[in-house]
PDB file of C-alpha atoms in Angstrom:
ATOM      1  CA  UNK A   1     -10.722  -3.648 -10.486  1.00  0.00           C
ATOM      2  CA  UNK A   2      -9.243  -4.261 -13.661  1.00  0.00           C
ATOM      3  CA  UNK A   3      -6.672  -6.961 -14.034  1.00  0.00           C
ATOM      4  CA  UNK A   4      -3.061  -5.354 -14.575  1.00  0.00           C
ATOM      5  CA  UNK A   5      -1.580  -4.921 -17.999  1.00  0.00           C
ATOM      6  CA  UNK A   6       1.873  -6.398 -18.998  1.00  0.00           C
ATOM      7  CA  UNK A   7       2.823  -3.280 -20.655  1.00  0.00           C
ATOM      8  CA  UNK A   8       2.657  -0.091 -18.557  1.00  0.00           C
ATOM      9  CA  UNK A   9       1.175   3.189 -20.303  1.00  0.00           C
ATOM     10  CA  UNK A  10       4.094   5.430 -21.533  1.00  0.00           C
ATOM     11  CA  UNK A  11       2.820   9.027 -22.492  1.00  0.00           C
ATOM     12  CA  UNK A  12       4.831  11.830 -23.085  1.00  0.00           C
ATOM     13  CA  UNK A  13       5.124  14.385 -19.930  1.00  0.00           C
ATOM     14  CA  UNK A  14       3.155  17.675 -22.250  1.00  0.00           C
ATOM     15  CA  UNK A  15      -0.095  15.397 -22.137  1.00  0.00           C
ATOM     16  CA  UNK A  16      -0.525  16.679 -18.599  1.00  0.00           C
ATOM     17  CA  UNK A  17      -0.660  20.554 -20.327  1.00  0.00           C
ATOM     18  CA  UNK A  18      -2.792  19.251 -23.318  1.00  0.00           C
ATOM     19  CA  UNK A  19      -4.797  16.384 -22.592  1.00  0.00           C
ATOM     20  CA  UNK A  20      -4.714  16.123 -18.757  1.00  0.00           C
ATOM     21  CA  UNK A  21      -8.436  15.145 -18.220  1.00  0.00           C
ATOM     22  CA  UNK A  22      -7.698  11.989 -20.875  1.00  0.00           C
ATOM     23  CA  UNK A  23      -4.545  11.265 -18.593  1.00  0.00           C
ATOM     24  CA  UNK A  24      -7.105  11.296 -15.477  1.00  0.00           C
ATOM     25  CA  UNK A  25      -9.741   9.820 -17.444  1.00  0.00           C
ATOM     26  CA  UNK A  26      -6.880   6.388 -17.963  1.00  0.00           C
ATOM     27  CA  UNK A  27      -5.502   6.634 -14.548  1.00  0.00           C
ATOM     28  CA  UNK A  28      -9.185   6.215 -13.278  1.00  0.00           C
ATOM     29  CA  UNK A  29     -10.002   3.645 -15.955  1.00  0.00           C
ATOM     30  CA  UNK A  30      -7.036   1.255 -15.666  1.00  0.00           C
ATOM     31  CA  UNK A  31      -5.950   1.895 -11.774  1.00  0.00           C
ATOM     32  CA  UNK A  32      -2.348   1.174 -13.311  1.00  0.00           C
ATOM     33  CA  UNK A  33       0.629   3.584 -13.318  1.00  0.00           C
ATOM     34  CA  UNK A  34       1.129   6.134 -16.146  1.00  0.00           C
ATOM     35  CA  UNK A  35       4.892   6.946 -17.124  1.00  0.00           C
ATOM     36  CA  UNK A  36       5.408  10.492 -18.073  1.00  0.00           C
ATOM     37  CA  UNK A  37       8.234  10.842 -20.223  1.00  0.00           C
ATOM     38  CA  UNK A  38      10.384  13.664 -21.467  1.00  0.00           C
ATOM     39  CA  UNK A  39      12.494  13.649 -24.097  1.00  0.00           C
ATOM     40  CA  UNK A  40      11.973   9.787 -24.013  1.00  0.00           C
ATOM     41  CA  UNK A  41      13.367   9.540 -20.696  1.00  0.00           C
ATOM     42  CA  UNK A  42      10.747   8.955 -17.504  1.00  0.00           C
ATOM     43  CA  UNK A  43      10.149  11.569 -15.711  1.00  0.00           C
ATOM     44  CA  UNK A  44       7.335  11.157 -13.620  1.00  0.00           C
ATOM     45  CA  UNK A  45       4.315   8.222 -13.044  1.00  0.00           C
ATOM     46  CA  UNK A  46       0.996   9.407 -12.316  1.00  0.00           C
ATOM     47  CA  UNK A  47      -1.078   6.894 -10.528  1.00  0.00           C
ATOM     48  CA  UNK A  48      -5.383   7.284  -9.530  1.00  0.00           C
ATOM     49  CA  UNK A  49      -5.397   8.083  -5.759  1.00  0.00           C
ATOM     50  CA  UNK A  50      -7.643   5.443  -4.880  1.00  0.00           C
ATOM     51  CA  UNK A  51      -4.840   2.741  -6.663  1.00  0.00           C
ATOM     52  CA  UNK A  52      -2.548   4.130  -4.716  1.00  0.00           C
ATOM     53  CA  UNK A  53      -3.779   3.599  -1.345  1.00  0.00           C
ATOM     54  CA  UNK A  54      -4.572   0.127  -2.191  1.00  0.00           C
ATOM     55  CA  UNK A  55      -0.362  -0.434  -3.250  1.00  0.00           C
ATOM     56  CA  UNK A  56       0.524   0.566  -0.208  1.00  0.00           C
ATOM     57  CA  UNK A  57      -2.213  -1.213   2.154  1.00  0.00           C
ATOM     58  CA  UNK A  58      -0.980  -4.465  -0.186  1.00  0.00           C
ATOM     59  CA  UNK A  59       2.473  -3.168   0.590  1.00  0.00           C
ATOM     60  CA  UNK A  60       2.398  -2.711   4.479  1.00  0.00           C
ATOM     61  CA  UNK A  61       0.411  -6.351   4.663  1.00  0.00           C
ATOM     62  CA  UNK A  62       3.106  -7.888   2.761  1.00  0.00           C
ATOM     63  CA  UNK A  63       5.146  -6.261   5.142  1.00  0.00           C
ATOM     64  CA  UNK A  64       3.373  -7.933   7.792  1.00  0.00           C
ATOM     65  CA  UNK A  65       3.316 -11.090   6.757  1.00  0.00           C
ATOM     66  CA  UNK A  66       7.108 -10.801   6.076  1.00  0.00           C
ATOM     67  CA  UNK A  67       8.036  -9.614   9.564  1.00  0.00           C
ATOM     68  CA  UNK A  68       5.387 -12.461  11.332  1.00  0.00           C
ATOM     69  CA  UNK A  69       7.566 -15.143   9.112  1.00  0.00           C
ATOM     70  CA  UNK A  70       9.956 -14.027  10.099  1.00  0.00           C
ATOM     71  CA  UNK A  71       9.257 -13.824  13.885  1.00  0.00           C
ATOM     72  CA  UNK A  72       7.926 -17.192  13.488  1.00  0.00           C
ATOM     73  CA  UNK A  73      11.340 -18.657  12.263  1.00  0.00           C
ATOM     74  CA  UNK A  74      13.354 -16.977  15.056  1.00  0.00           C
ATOM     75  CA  UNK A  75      11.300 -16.809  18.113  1.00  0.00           C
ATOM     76  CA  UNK A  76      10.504 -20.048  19.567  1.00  0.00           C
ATOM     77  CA  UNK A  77       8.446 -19.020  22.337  1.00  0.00           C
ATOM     78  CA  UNK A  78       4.193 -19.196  21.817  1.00  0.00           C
ATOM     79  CA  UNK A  79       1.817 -17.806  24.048  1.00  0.00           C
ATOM     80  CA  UNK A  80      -1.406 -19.554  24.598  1.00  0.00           C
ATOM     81  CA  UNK A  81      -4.493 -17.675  23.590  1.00  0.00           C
ATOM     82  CA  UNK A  82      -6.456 -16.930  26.912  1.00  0.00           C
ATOM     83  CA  UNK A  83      -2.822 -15.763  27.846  1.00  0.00           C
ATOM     84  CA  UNK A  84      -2.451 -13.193  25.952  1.00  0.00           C
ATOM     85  CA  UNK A  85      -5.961 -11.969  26.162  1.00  0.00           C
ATOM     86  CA  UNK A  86      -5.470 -11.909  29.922  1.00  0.00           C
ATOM     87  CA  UNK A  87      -1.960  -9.583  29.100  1.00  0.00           C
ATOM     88  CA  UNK A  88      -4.028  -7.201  26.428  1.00  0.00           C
ATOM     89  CA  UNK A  89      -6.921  -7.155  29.262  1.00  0.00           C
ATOM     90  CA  UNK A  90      -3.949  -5.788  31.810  1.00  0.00           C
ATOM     91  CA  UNK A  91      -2.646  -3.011  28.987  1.00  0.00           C
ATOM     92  CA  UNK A  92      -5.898  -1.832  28.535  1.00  0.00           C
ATOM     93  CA  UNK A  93      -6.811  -1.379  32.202  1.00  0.00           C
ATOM     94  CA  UNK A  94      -3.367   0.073  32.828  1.00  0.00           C
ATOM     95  CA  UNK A  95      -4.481   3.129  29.547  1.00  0.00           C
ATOM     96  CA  UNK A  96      -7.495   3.605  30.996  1.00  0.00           C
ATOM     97  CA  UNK A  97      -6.110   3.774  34.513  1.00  0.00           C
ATOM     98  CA  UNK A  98      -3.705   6.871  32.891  1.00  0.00           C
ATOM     99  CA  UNK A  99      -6.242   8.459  30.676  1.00  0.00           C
ATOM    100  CA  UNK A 100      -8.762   9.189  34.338  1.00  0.00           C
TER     101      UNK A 100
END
């Protein structure tokens, strides 16, 4: 993947009427967002679909990380490995137990 520019691409919004495959074409190319604008005002940002899902699977593990610092700040309490294990172990007999 290509490294993200400083700059972000600013076309304006009547390329998607007239030159929408070269709009695709940079959206593929770059994997960076695309700000549409009309009458020199931003409208819209076009992004490549496959950029997109990887923002927001960087977004929800940020997210992740964020809440389990967060969690590890406030709760004091640990459980031990085989512990836990034993508890998942119990869950997954109990689903099991519901889905016969």
């Amino acid at each position: 993947m290509p490294l993200p520019s400083a700059l972000p691409s600013i076309r304006p919004i009547s390329d998607l009427r007239t030159k929408l495959n070269e709009v695709e074409a940079e959206a593929k190319e770059t994997h960076e967002p695309i700000v549409m604008t009309k009458n020199g005002v931003a409208s819209l940002v076009v992004i490549d679909s496959s950029a997109y899902e990887d923002r927001l699977q960087h977004e929800r593990a940020v997210r992740k990380l964020r809440e389990a610092e967060i969690e590890a700040k406030y709760v004091s309490q640990t459980i031990a490995h085989d512990q836990m294990k034993l508890r998942i172990a119990t869950l997954i007999e109990a689903a099991e137990r519901c889905d016969a």
